[in-house]
Each structure stands twice: as C-alpha cells, then as structure tokens.
PDB file of C-alpha atoms in Angstrom:
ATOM      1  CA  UNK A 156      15.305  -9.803 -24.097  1.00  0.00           C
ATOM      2  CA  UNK A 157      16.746  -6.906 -26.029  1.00  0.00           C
ATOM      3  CA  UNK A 158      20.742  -6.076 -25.529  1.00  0.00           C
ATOM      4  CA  UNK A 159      20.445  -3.021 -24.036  1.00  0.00           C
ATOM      5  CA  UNK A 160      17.649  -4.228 -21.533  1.00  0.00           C
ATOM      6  CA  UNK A 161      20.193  -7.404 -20.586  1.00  0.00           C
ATOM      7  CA  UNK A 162      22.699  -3.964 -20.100  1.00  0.00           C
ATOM      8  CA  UNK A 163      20.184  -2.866 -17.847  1.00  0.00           C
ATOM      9  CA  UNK A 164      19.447  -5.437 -16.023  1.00  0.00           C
ATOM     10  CA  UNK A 165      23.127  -6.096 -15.831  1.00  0.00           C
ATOM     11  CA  UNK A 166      24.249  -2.858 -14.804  1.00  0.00           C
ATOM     12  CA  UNK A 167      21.655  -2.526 -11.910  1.00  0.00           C
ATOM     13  CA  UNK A 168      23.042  -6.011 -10.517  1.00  0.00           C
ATOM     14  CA  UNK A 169      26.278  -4.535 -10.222  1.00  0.00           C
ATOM     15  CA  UNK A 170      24.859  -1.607  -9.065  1.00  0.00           C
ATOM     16  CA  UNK A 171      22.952  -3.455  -6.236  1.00  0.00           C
ATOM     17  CA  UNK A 172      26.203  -5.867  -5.130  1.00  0.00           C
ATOM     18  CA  UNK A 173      28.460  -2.700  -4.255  1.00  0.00           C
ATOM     19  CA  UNK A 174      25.492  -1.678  -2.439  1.00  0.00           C
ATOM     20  CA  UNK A 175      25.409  -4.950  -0.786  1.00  0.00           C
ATOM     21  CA  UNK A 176      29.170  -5.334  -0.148  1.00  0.00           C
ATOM     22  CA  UNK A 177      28.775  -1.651   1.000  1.00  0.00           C
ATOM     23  CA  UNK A 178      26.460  -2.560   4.078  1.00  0.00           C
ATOM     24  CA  UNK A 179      23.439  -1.543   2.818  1.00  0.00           C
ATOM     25  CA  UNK A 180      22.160   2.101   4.252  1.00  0.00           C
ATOM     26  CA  UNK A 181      18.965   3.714   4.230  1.00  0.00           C
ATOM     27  CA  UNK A 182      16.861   4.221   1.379  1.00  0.00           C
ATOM     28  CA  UNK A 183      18.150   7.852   1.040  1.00  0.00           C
ATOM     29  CA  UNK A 184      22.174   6.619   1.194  1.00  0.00           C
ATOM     30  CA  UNK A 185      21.441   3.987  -1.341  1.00  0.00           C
ATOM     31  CA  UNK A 186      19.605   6.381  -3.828  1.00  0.00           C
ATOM     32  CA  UNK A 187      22.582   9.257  -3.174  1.00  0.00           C
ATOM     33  CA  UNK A 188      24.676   6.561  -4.121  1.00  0.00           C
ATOM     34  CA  UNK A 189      23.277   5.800  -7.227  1.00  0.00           C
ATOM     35  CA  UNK A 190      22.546   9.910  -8.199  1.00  0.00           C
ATOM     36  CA  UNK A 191      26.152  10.725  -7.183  1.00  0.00           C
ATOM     37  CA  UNK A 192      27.469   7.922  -9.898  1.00  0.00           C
ATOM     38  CA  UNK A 193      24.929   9.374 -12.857  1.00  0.00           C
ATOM     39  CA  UNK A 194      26.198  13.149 -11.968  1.00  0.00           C
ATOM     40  CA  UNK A 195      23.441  14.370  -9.955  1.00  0.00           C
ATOM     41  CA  UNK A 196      23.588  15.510  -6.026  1.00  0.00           C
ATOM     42  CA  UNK A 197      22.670  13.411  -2.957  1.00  0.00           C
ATOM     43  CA  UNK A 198      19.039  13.546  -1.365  1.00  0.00           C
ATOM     44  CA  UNK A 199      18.358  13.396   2.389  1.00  0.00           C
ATOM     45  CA  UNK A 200      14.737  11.963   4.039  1.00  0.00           C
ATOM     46  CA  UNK A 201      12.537  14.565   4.875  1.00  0.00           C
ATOM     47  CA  UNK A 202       9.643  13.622   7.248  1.00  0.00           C
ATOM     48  CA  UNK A 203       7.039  15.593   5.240  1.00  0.00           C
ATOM     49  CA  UNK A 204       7.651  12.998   2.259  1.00  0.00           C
ATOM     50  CA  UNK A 205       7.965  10.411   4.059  1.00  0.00           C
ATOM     51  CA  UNK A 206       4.386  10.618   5.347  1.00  0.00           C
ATOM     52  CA  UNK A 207       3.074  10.713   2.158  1.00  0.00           C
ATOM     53  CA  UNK A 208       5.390   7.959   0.680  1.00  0.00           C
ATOM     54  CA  UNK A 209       3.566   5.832   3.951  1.00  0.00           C
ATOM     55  CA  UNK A 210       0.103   7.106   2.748  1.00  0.00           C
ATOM     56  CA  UNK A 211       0.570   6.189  -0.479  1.00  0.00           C
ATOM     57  CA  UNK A 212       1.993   2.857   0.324  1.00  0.00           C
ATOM     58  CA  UNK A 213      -0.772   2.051   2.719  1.00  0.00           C
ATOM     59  CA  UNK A 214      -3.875   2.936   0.390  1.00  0.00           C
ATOM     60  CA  UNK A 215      -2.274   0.828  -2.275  1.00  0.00           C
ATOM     61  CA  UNK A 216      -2.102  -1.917   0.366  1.00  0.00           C
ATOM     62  CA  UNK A 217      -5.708  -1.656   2.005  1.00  0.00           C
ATOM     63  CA  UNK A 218      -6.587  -1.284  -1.998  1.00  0.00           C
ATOM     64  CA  UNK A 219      -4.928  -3.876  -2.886  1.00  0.00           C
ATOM     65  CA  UNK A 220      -4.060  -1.764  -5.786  1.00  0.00           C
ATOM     66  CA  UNK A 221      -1.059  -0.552  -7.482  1.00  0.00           C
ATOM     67  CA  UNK A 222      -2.044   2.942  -8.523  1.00  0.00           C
ATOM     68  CA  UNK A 223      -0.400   6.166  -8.772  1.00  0.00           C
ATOM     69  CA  UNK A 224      -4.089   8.205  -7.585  1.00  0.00           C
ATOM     70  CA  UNK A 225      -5.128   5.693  -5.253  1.00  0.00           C
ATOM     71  CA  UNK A 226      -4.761   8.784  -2.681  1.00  0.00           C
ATOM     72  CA  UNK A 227      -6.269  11.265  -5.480  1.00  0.00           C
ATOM     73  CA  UNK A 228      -3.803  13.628  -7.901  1.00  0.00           C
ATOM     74  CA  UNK A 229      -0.210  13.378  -7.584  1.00  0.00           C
ATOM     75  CA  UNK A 230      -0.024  17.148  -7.304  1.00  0.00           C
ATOM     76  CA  UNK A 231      -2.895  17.518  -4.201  1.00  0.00           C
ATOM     77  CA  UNK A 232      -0.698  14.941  -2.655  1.00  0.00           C
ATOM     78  CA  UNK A 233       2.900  16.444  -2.310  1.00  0.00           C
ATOM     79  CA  UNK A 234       1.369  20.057  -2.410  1.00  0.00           C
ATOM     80  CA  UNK A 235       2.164  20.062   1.754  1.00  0.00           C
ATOM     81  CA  UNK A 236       5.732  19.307   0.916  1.00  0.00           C
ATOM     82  CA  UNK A 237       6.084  22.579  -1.030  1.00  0.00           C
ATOM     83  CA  UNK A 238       8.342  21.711  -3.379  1.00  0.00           C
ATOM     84  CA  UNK A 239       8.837  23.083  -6.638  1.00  0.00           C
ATOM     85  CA  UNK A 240       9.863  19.606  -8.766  1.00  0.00           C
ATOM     86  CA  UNK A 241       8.665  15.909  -7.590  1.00  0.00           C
ATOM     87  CA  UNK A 242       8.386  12.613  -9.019  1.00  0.00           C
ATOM     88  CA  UNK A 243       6.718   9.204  -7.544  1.00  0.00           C
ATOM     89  CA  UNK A 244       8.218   5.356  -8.032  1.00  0.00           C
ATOM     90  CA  UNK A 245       5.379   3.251  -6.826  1.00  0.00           C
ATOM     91  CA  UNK A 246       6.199  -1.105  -6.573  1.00  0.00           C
ATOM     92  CA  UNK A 247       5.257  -3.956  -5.474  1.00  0.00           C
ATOM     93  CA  UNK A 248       6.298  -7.567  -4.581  1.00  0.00           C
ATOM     94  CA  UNK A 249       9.760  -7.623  -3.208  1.00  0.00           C
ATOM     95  CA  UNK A 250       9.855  -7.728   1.154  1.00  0.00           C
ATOM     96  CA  UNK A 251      12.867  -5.299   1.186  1.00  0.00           C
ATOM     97  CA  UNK A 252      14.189  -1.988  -0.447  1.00  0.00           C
ATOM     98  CA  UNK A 253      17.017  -2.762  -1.895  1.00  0.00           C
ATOM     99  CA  UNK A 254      15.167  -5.239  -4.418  1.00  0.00           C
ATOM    100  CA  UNK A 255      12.751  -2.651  -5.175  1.00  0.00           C
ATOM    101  CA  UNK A 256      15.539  -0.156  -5.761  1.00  0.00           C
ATOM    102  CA  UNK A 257      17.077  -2.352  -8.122  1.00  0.00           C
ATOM    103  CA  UNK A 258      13.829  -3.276  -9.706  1.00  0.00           C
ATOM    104  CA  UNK A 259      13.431   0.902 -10.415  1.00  0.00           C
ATOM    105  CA  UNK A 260      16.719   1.332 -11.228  1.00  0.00           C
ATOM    106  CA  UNK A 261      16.262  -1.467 -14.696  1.00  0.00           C
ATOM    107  CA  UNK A 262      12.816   0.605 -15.448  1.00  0.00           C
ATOM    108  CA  UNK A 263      13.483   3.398 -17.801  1.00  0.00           C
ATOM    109  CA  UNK A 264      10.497   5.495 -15.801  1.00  0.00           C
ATOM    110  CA  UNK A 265      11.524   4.945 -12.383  1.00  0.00           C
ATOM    111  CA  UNK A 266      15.528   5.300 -13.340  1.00  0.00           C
ATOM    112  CA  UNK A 267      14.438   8.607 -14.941  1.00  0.00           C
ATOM    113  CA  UNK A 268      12.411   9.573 -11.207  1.00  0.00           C
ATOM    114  CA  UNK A 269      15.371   8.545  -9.309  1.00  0.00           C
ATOM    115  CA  UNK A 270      17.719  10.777 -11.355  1.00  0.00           C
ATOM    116  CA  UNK A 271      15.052  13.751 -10.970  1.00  0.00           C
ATOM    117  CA  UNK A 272      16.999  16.667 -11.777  1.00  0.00           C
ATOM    118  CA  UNK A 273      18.154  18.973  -8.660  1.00  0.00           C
ATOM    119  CA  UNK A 274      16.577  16.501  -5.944  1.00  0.00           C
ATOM    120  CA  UNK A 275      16.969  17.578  -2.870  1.00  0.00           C
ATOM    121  CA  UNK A 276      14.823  15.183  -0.315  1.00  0.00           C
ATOM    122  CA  UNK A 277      13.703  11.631  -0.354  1.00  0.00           C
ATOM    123  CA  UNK A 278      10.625   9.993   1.481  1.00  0.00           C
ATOM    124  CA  UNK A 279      10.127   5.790   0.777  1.00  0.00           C
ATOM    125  CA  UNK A 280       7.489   3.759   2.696  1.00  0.00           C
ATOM    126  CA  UNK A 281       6.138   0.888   2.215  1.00  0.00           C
ATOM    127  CA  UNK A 282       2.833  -1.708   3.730  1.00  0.00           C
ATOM    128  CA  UNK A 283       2.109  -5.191   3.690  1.00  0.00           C
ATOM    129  CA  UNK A 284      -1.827  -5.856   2.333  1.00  0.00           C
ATOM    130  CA  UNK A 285      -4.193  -7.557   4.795  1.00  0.00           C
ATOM    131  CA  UNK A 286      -2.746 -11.176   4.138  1.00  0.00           C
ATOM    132  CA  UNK A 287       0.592  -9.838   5.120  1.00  0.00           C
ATOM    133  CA  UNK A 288       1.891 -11.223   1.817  1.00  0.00           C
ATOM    134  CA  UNK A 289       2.659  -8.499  -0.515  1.00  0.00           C
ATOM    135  CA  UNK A 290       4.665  -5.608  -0.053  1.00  0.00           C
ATOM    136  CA  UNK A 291       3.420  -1.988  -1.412  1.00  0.00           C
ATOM    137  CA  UNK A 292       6.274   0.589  -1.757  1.00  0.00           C
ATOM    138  CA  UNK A 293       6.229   4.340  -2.178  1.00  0.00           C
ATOM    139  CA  UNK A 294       9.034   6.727  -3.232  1.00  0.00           C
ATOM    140  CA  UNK A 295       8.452  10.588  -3.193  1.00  0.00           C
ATOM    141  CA  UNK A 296      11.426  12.604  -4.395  1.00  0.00           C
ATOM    142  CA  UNK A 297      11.653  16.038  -4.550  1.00  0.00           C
ATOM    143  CA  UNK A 298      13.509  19.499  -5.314  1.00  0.00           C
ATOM    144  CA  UNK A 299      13.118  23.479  -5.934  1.00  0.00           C
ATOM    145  CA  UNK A 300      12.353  24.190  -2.819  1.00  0.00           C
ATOM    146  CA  UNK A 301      11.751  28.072  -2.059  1.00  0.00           C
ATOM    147  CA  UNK A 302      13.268  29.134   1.302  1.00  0.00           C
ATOM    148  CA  UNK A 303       9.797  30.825   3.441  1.00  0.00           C
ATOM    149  CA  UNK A 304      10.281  34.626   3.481  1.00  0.00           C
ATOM    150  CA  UNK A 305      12.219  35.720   6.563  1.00  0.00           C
ATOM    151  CA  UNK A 306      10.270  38.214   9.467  1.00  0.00           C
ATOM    152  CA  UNK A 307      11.589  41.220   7.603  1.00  0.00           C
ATOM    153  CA  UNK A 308      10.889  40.413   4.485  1.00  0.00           C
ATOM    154  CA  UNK A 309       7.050  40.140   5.424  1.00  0.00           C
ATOM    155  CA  UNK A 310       7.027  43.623   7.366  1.00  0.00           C
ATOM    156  CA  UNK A 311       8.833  45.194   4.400  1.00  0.00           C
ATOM    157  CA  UNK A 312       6.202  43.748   1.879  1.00  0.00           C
ATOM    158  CA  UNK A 313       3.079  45.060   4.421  1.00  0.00           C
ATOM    159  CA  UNK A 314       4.557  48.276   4.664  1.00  0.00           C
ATOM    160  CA  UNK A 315       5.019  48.583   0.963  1.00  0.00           C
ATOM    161  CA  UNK A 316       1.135  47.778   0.421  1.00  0.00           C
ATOM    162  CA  UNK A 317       0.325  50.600   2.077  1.00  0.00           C
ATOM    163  CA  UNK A 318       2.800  53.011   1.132  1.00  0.00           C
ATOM    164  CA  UNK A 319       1.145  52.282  -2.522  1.00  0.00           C
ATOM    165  CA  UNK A 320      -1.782  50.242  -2.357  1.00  0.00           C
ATOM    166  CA  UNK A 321      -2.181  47.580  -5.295  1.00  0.00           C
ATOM    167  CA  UNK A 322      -3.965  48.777  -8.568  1.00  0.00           C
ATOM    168  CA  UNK A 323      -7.571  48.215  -8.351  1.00  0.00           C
ATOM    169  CA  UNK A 324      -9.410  46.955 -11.159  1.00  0.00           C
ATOM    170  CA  UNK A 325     -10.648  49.207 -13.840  1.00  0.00           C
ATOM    171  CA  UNK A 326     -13.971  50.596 -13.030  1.00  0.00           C
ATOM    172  CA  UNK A 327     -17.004  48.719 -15.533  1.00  0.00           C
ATOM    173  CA  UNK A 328     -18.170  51.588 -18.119  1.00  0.00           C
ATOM    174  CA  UNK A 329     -22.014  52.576 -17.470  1.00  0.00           C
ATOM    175  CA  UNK A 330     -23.908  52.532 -20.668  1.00  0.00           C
ATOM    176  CA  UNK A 331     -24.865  55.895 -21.940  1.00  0.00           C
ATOM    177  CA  UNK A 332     -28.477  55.175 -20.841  1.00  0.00           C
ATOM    178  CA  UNK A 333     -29.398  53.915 -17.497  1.00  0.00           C
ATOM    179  CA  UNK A 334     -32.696  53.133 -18.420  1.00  0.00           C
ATOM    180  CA  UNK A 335     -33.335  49.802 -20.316  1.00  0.00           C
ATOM    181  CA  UNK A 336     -36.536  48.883 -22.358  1.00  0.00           C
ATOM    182  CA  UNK A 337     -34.983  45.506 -22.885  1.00  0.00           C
ATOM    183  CA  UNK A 338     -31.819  43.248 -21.795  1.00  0.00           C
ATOM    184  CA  UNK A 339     -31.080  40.160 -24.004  1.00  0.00           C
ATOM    185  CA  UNK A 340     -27.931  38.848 -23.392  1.00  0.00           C
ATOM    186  CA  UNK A 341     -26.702  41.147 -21.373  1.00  0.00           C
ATOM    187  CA  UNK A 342     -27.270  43.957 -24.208  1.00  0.00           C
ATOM    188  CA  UNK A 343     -29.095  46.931 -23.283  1.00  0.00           C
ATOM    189  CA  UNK A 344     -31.636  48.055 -25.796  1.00  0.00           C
TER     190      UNK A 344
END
C-alpha cells in the first residue's frame, strides 16, 4: 500500500469515528459533514433522488450486478430530477451506510462525487439481493437547479410570442425551371 493511500485510508477512519462519536445521522448529515470540512456547502435528501438512488439500488440487487447502467444511461435516469450537475457512488458489501460512506470517502472517484461542486440535494438507497446477503447501495447527488418560471413569467413570454411571432425559417429557393427532364441526386437537370 502506497503512503498516500495508507493517508487515505487513515484519514477516512478518523473521519468515520467523529461521525461515530457524533451519533451517527442520516446519510445526508453525514455527507454535509464531510463537504462542510473540504469547503463545500451541505446537501439535504430530496425525495425525487431518492427514488432513483432505490431504483438503482434495487436493479443492481435483482441483477445481482454492480453496474452504473443497470437502469439504462446515467443521464435518462436523473433527467426527472432536473438538475443541472449530478454524480452517482454505486457499492456494495457493507450492511450499513456509514461503512459504505467511508469506503467512498478512501476512493479517489467516489471522494471526488461526494465533493460534487455546488451540491445541493442528496438521495442514498440501498437493497439486499435475493439471498438477503449482500447489500447494493446507491448515491445520487445533485446541484444547478433552475427555479420553474413563476405564473407571470409564462403569461409575459405568451404574450410576447404574439406581439412578434418567432422568425420562420427561410423560404427553400425554387429552381429557375420547374420542369425537370431528370433528378439525380436531388439535382435538377
């Protein structure tokens, strides 16, 4: 094992004891924690992510597969979210989160993920495969999220459009001759 990857290791062991001694919260408190001591802002759980962190943990599961397009693309995927940045840590192995935090948090990858810059919102999930013996976890993290138009802002834009309706294309050029003797390629001879 390298130095710096002992440092690693090290430094998410500490990392994961004051989490410990701290009474271990929910996912979204522990990550906070961890993005609020490497200078970035807190995340909350959002229910949208969430259900796809707990699709994406139970496909892997039923699967028996750890894959990041199990469910298809990542993009397709968190497009319902609506967010404008988002990353994926997908695991398996350990029974509870904290373990699998730690286990991200010594990954270069998933440390990178979890440190996502300008995350706003969280989801985690994870599912147990059909034995009930191995643990699939999911973590969707996300940012850049554009605030829906307000009421106004939608009459405003509708009245616009027909004030000054949008350019239409420019109209296709007729040949000089409307009669063809023959059309190759789309050539008029």
């Amino acid at each position: 094992m390298t130095h710096r990857a002992m440092r690693m290791v090290f430094a998410a062991s500490l990392l994961m004891a004051s989490v410990h001694s701290a009474l271990a919260g929910s996912p979204a408190e522990l990550i906070s924690s961890f993005r609020l001591q490497h200078g970035e802002i807190r995340v909350t759980s959002d229910a949208t992510l969430n259900r796809i962190a707990l699709e994406q943990a139970r496909a892997m599961a039923a699967k028996e597969k750890l894959d990041h397009g199990v469910l298809g693309s990542f993009s397709t995927r968190m497009a319902p979210s609506r967010a404008g940045r988002a990353a994926e840590n997908i695991a398996y192995g350990y029974d509870n989160f904290e373990k699998t935090l730690g286990q991200w948090i010594a990954s270069s990858e998933h440390r990178k993920n979890l440190l996502l810059h300008k995350a706003t919102r969280i989801g985690v999930a994870s599912a147990k495969d059909a034995s009930g013996r191995r643990t699939y976890w999911a973590m969707e993290i996300a940012g850049d999220y554009e605030p829906p138009p307000s009421k106004g802002t939608k009459r405003m834009e509708k009245r616009a459009e027909q004030a000054s309706p949008k350019e239409s294309a420019p109209a296709k050029r007729k040949p000089a001759s409307t009669k063809c003797h023959i059309k190759l390629l789309g050539l008029c001879i």
